[in-house]
Coordinates of C-alpha atoms and ligand atoms in Angstrom, one line a residue:
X1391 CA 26.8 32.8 2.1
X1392 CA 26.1 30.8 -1.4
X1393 CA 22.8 30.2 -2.6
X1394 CA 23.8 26.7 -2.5
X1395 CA 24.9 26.4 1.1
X1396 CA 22.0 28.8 2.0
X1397 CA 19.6 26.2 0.8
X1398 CA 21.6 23.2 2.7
X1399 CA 21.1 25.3 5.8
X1400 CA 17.8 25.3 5.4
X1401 CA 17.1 21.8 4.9
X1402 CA 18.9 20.7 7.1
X1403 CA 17.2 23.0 9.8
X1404 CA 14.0 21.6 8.3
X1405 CA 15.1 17.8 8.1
X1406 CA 17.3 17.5 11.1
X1407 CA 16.1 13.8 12.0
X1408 CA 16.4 12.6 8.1
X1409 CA 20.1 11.5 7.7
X1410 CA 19.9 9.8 4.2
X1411 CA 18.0 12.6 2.6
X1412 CA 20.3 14.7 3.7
X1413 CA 23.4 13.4 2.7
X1414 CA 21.5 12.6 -0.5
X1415 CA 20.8 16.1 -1.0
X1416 CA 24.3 16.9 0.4
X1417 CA 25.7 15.0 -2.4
X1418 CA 23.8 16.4 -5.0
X1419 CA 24.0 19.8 -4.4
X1420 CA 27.6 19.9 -3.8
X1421 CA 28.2 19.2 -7.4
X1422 CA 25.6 21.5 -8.6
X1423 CA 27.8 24.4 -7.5
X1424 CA 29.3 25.3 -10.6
X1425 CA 26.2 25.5 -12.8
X1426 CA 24.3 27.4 -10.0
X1427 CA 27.0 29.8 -9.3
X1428 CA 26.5 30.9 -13.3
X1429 CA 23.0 31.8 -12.5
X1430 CA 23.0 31.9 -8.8
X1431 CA 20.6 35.6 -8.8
X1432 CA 18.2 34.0 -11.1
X1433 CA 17.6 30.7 -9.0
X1434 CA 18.0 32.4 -5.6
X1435 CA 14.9 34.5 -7.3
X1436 CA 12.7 31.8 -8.3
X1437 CA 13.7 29.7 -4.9
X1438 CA 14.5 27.1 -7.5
X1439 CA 16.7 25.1 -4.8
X1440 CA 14.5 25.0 -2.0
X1441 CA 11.6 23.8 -4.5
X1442 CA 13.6 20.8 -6.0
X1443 CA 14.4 19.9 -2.2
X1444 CA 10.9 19.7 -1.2
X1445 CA 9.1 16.8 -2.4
X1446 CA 5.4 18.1 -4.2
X1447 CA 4.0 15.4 -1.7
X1448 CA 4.1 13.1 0.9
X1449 CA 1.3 10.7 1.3
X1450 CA 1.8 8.4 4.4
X1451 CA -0.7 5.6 5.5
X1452 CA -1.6 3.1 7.7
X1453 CA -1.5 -0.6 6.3
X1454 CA -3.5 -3.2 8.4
X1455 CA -3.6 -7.1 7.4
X1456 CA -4.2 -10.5 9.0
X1457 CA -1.3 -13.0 9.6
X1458 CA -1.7 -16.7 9.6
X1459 CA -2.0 -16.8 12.9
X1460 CA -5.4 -14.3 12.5
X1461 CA -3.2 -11.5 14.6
X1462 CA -3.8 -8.3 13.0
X1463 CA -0.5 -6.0 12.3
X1464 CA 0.0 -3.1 11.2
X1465 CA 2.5 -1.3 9.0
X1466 CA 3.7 2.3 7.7
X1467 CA 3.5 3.1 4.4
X1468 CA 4.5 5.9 2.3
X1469 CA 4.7 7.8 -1.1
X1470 CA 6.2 10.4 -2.0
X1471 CA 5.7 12.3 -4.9
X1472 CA 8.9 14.5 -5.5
X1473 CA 8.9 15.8 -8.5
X1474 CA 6.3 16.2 -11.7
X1475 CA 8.6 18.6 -13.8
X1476 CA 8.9 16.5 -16.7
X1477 CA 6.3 13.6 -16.2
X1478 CA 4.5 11.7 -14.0
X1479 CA 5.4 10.8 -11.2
X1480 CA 8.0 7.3 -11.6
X1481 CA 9.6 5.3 -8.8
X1482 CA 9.7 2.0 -7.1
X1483 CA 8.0 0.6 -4.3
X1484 CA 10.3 -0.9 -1.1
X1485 CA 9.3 -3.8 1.6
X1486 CA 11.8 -3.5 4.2
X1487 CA 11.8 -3.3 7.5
X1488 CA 14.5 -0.4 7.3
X1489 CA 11.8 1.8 5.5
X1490 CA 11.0 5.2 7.1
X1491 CA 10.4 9.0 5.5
X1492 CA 14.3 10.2 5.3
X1493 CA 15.3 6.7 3.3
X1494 CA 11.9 7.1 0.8
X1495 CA 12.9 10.8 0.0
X1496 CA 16.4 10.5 -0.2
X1497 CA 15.3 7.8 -2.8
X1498 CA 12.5 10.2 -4.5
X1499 CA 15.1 13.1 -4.7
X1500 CA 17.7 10.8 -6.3
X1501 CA 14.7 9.2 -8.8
X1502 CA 14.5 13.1 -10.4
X1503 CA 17.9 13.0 -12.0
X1504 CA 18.3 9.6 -12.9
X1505 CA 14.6 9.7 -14.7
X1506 CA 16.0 12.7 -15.8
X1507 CA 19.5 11.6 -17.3
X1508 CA 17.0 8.8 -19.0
X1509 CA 16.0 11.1 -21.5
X1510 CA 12.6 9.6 -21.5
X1511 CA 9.2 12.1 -19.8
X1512 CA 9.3 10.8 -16.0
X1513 CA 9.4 12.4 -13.0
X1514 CA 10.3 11.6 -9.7
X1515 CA 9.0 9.3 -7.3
X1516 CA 9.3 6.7 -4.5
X1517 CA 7.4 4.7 -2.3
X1518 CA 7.6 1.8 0.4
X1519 CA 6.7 0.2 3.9
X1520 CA 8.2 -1.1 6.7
X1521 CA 6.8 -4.4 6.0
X1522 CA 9.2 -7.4 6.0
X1523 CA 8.4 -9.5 3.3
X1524 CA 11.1 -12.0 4.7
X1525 CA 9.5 -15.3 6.0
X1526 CA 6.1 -14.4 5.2
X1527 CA 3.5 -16.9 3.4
X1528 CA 2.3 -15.8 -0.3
X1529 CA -0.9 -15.4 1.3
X1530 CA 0.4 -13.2 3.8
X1531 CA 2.2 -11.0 1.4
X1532 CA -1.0 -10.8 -0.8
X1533 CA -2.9 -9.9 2.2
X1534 CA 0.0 -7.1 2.4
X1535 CA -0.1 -5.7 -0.7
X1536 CA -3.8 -5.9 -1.1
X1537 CA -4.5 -3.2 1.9
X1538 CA -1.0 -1.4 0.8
X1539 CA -3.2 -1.0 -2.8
X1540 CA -6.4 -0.2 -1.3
X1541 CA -5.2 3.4 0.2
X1542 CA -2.4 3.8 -2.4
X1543 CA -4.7 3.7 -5.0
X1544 CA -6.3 7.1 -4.6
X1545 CA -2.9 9.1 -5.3
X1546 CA -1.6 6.5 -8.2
X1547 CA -2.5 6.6 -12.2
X1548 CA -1.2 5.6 -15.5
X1549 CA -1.1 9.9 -16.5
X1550 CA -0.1 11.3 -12.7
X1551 CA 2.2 8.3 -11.0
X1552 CA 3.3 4.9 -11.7
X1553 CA 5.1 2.7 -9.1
X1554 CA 7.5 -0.1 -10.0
X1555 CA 9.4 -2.4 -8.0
X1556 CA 12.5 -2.2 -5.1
X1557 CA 13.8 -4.3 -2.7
X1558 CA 11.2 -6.8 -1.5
X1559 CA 8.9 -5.7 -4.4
X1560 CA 9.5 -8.3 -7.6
X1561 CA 7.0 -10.1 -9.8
X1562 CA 4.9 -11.6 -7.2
X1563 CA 3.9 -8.7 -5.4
X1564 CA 3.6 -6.2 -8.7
X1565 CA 1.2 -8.7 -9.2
X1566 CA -1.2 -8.2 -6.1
X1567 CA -0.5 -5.2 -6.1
X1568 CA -1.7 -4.5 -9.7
X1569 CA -4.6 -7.3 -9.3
X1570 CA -6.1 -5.0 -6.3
X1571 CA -5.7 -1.9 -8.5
X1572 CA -7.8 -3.1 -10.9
X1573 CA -10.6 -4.6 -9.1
X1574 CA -10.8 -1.5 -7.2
X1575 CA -10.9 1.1 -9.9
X1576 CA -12.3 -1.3 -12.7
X1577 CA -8.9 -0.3 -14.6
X1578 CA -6.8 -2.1 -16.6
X1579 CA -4.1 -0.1 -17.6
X1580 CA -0.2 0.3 -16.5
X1581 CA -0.6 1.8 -13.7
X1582 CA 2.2 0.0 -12.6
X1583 CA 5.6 -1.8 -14.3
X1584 CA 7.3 -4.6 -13.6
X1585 CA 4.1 -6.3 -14.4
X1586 CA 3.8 -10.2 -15.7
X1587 CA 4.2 -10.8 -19.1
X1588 CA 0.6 -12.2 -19.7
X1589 CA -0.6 -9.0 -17.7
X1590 CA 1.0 -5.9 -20.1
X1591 CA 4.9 -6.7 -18.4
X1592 CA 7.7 -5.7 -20.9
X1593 CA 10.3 -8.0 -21.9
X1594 CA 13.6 -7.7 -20.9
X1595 CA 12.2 -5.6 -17.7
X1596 CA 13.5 -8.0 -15.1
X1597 CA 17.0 -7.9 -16.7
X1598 CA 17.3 -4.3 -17.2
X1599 CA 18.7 -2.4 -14.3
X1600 CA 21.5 -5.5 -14.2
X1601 CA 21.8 -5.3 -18.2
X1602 CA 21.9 -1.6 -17.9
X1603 CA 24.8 -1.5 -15.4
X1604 CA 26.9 -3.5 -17.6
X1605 CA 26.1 -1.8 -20.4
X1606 CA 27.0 1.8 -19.1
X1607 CA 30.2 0.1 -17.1
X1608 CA 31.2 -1.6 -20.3
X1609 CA 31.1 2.4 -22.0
X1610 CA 32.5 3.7 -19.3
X1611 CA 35.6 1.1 -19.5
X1612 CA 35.9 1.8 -23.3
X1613 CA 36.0 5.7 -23.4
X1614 CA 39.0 5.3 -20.8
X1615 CA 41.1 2.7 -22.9
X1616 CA 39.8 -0.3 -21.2
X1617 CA 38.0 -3.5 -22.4
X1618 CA 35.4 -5.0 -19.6
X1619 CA 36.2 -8.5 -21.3
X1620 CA 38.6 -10.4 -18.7
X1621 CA 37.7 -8.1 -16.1
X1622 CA 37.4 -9.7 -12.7
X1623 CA 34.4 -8.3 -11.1
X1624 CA 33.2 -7.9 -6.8
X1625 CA 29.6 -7.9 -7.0
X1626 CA 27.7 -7.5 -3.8
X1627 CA 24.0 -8.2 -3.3
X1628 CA 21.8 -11.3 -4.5
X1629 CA 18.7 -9.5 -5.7
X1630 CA 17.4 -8.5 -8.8
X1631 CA 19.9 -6.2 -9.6
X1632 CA 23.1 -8.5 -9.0
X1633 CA 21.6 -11.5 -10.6
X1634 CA 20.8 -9.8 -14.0
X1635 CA 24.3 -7.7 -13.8
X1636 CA 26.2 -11.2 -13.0
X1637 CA 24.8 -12.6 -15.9
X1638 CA 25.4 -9.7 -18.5
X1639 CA 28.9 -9.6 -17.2
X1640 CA 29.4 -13.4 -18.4
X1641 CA 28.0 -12.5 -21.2
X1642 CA 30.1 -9.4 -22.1
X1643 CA 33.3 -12.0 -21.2
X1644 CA 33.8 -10.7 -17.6
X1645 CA 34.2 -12.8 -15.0
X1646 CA 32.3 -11.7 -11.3
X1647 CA 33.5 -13.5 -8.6
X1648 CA 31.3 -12.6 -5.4
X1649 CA 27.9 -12.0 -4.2
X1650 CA 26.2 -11.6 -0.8
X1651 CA 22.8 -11.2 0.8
X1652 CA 21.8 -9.9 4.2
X1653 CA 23.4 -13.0 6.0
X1654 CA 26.7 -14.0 4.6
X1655 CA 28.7 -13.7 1.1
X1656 CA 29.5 -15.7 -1.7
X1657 CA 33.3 -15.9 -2.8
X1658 CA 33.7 -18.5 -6.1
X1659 CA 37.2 -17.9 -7.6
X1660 CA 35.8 -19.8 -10.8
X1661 CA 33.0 -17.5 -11.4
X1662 CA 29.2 -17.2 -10.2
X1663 CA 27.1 -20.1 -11.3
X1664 CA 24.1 -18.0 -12.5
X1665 CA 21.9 -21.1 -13.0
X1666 CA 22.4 -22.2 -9.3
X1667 CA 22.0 -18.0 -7.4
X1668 CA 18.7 -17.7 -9.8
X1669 CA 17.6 -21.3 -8.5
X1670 CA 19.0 -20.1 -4.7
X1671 CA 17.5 -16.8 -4.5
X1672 CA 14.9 -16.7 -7.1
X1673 CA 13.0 -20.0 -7.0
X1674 CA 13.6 -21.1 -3.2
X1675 CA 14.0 -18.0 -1.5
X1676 CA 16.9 -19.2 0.7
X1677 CA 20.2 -18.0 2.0
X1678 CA 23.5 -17.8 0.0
X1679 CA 24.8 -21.0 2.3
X1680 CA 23.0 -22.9 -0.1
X1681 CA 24.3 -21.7 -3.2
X1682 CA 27.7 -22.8 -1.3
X1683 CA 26.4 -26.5 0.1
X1684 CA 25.7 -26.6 -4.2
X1685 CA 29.2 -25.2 -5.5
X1686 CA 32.2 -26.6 -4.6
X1687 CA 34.5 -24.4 -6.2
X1688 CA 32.3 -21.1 -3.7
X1689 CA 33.5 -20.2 -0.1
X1690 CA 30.4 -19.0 2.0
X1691 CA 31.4 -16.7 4.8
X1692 CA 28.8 -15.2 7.5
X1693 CA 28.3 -11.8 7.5
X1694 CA 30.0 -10.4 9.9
X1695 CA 29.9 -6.2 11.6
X1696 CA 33.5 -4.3 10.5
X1697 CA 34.4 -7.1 7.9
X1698 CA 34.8 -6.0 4.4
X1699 CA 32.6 -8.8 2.8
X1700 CA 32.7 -8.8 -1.1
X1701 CA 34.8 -5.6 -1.1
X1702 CA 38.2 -7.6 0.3
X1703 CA 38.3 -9.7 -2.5
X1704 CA 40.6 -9.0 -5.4
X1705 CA 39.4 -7.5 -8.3
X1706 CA 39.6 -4.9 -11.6
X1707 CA 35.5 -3.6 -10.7
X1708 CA 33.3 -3.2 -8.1
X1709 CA 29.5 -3.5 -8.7
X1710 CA 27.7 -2.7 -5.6
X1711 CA 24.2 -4.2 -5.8
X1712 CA 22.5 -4.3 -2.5
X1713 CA 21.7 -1.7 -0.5
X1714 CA 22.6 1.7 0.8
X1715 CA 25.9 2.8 2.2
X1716 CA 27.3 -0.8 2.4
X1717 CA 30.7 0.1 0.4
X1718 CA 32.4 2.7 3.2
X1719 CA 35.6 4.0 3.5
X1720 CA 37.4 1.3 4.7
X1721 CA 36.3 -0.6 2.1
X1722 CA 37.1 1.9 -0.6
X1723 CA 40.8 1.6 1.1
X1724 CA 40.5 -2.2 0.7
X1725 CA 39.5 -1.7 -3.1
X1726 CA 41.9 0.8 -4.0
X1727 CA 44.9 -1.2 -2.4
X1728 CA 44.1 -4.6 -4.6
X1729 CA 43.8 -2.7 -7.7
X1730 CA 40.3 -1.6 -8.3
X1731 CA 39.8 0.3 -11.2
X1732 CA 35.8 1.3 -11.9
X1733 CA 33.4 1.5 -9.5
X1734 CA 29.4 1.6 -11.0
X1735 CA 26.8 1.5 -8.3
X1736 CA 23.9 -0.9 -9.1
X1737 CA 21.7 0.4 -5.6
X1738 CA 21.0 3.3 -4.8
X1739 CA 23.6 5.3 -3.0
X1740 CA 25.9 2.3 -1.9
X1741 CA 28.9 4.2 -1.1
X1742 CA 29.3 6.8 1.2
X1743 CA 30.5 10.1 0.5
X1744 CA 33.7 9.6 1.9
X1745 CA 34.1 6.3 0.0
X1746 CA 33.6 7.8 -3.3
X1747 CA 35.7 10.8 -2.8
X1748 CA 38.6 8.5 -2.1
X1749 CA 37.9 6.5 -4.9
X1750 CA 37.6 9.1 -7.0
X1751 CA 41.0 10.8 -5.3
X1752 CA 42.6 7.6 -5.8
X1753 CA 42.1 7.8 -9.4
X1754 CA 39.1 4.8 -9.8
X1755 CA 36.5 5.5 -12.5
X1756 CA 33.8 6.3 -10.7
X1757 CA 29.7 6.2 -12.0
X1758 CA 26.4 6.9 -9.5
X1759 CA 23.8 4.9 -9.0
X1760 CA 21.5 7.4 -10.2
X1761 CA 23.1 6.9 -14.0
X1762 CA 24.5 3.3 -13.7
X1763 CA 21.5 1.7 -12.6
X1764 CA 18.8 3.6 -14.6
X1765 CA 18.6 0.8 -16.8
X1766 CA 15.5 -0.3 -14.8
X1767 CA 13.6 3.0 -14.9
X1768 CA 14.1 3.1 -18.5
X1769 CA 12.8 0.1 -19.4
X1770 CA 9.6 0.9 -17.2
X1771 CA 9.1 3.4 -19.0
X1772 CA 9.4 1.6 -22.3
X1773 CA 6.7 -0.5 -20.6
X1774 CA 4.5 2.4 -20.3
X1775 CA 5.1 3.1 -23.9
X1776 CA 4.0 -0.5 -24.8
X1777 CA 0.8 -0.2 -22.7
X1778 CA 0.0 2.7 -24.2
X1779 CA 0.4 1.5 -27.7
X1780 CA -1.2 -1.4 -26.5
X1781 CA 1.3 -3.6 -28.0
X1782 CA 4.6 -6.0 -26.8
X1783 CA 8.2 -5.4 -28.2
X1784 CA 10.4 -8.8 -28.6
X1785 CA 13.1 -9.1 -26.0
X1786 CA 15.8 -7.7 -28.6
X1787 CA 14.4 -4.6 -29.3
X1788 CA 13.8 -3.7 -25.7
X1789 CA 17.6 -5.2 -25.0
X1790 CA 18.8 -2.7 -28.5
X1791 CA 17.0 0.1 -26.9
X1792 CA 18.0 -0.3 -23.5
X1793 CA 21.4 -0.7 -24.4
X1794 CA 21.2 2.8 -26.3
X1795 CA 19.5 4.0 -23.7
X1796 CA 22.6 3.2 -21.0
X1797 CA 25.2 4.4 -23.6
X1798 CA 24.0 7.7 -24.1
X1799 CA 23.3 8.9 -20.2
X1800 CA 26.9 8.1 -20.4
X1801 CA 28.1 10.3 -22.9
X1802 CA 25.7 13.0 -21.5
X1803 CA 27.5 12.9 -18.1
X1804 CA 31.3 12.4 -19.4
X1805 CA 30.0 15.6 -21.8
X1806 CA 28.4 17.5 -18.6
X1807 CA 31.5 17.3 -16.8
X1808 CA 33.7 18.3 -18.8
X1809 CA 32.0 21.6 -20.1
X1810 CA 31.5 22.7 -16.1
X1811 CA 35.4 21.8 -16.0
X1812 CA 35.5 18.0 -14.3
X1813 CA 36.4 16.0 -16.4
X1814 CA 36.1 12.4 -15.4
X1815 CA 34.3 13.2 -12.4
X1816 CA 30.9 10.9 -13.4
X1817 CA 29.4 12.3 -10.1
X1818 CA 29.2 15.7 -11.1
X1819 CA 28.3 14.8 -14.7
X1820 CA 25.5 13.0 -13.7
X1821 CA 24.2 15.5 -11.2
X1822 CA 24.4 18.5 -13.2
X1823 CA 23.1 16.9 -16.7
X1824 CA 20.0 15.6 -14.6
X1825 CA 19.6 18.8 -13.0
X1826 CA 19.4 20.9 -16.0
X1827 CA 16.3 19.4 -17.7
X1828 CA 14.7 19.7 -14.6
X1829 CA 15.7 23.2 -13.7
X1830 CA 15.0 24.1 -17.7
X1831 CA 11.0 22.6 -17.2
X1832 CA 10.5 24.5 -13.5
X1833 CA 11.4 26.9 -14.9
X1834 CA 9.4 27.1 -18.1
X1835 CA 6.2 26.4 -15.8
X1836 CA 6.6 29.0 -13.5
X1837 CA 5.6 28.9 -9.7
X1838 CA 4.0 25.5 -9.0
Ligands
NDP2553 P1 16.3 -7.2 -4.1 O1 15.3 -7.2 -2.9 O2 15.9 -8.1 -5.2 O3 17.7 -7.6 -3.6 C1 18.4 -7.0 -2.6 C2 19.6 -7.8 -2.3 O4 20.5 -7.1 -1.4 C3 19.2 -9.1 -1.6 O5 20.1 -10.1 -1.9 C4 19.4 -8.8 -0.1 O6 19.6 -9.9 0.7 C5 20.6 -7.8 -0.2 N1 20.5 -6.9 0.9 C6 19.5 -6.0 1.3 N2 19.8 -5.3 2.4 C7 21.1 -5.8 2.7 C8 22.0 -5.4 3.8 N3 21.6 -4.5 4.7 N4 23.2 -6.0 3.8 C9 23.5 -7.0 2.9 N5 22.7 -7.3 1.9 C10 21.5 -6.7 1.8 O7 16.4 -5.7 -4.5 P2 17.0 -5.1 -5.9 O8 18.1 -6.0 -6.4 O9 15.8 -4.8 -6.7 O10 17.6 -3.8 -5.4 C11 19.0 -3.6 -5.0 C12 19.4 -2.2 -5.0 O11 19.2 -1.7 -6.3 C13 18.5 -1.2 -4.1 O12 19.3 -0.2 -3.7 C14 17.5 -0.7 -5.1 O13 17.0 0.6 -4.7 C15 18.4 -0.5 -6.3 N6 17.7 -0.5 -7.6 C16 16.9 -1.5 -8.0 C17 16.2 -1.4 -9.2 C18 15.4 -2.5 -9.8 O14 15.0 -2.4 -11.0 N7 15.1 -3.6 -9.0 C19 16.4 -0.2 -10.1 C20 17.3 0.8 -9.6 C21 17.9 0.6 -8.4 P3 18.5 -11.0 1.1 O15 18.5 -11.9 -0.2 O16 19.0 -11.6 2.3 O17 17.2 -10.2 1.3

């Protein structure tokens, strides 16, 4: 048997009951193949694979707070600290009620490459509770995140691992979070990004994983003989990630057409009004039906199980934005048939493995998640920089080097495929030039 399908063995004997880590390291692994079988003695000697699959740590808590009501609850929290190879630890935090151990370490595993592919010194890292944030008072979610902070703090720091945001986790709780932090350890340092800008935030960090995506799709487009001006674009999602990406499309002369949240989707043949979703989403917190009641040109429909939501509407690209495995096959079948063209993930693993290997089969430029939405990463650690210089960029130069930033991982994954023979297929690229660095720094450290 290969060393590579002796190590999926393994972990899936040791993982049985956690599906999205394994098909994350599935997916991952499967591409590796080539660039393991060059040196398969060598890694099978230093267990190499079976170290990258198991996370350094996994710290999981209790989280008890007070509702309105004065009823105590109680939520499940965890972090996991996956991988220090090449700096501290770096991922987001999540507040969903979906939130158990397979989802937070498929999303720590998939955190190593893409801080990886960033070029910048951060590890991997991921973090979250089943907490739903959804239809909670401020002062509920501040009682939340204060008793989240209060055990998380022990295992967090600026030099060993700094938390960011996810879904459920934007401004407002980075805030409590980071306000607890500070009165408990008398620190006041960025221990966490995706901070306030009066409280050590970077410009241009609530824009970036959006900004990013378009950036790299906009590359992406260009090195195959396309132009992402005119391009009409299926965005799902209503978050932080499909606002910003909405928004830098318009700006790049795109025109994005759809959004959705967990209730219902947008369809507005004129183009997203990104003035009303920010004023829908951001401001009041409510459902997309509003943004429709607002728009005449927009169609709302409900969401509905085995409908095909944003991903039956016409278009040249697809920008999934929301959450996991919500583009699946038959979607892929739906995009393929009206003329899809690129794909670029904006969440984390939104298409399943069969969707992407039709897409891919079917000829549609295809980029991971783990590359295409970096952006946000990047730019937190660009925030890290600032706090440690102890000094704030302007919006431009954070925008200049993001957008460098998002260019390059590009050209390092078009350049990764095609020396290991794949030309085109971003997938592999993105794996295998995340991998190396990582296996490179193991390797150099030794046993640890
Ligand atoms: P947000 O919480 O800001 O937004 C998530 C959006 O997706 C919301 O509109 C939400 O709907 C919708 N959504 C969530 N679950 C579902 C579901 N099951 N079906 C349909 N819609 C759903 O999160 P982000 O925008 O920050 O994150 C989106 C994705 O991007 C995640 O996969 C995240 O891991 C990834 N990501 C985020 C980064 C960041 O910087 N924020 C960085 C890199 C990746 P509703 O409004 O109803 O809640």
């Amino acid at each position: 048997m290969s060393y590579v399908d002796e190590v999926f063995e393994k972990v899936k004997a040791k993982n049985s009951h956690e599906p999205e880590f394994l098909q994350a390291v599935e997916e991952v692994l499967e591409s590796l193949r080539p660039v393991i079988e060059k040196n398969e003695e060598k890694f099978r000697k230093d267990a190499l694979l079976e170290r990258i699959t198991e996370p350094e740590r996994i710290i999981s808590f209790r989280v008890p707070w007070v509702d309105d009501e004065g009823q105590v609850q109680v939520n499940r929290a965890f972090r996991v600290q996956f991988s220090s190879a090449i700096g501290p630890y770096k991922g987001g935090l999540r507040l969903h009620p979906s939130v158990n151990q397979s989802i937070i370490k498929f999303l720590g595993f998939e955190q190593i490459f893409k801080n990886s592919l960033t070029g910048l010194p951060i590890g991997g890292g991921k973090g979250g509770s089943d907490f739903d944030p959804k239809g909670k008072s401020d002062r509920e979610i501040m009682a939340f995140c204060q008793s989240f902070m209060t055990e998380l703090y022990k295992y967090i720091g600026k030099d060993t691992d700094v938390p960011a945001g996810d879904i459920g986790v934007g401004g407002r709780e980075i805030g409590f979070l980071y306000g607890q932090y500070k009165r408990i350890t008398g620190l006041y340092e960025g221990v966490l990004t995706g901070k306030g800008l009066t409280y050590g935030g970077s410009l241009a960090r609530t824009e970036a994983t959006g900004y990013g995506l378009l950036y790299l799709t906009a590359e992406m487009l260009k090195c195959n003989g396309q132009d992402i001006a005119g391009k009409t674009i299926a965005v799902s999602g209503a978050g932080n990630v499909a606002i910003y990406a909405i928004e830098k499309a318009q700006q790049l002369g795109a025109k994005p057409v759809t959004c959705s949240d967990s209730t219902g989707w947008i369809y507005d043949p004129e183009g997203i009004d990104v003035a009303l979703l920010k004023e829908v989403k951001e401001v009041k917190r409510a459902r997309l039906s509003e943004y429709a009641a607002a728009r005449p040109s927009a169609q709302y429909q409900e969401k509905q199980n085995g409908e095909h939501g944003v991903w039956s509407v016409k278009c040249d690209v697809a920008l999934p934005c929301a959450t996991q495995n919500e583009l699946d096959l038959e979607d892929a079948k739906m995009l393929v048939a009206n003329g899809c063209q690129a794909v670029a993930e904006g969440a984390n693993m939104p298409t399943t493995l069969e969707a992407t290997e039709y897409l891919q089969k079917n000829g549609v430029l295809f980029c991971p998640g783990k590359a295409a939405n970096a952006g946000g990463v990047a730019t937190s650690a660009l925030e890290m920089s600032q706090n440690s210089e102890r000094l704030s960029w302007s919006f431009e130069e954070v925008d200049q080097k993001l957008q460098g930033i998002m260019v390059n991982i590009f050209h390092n994954l078009d350049h990764a495929a095609k020396e290991y023979g794949m030309e085109g297929n971003y997938v592999a690229g993105a794996n295998i030039a995340g991998f190396l660095k990582v296996a490179e720094a193991m390797t150099a450290q030794g046993v640890v």
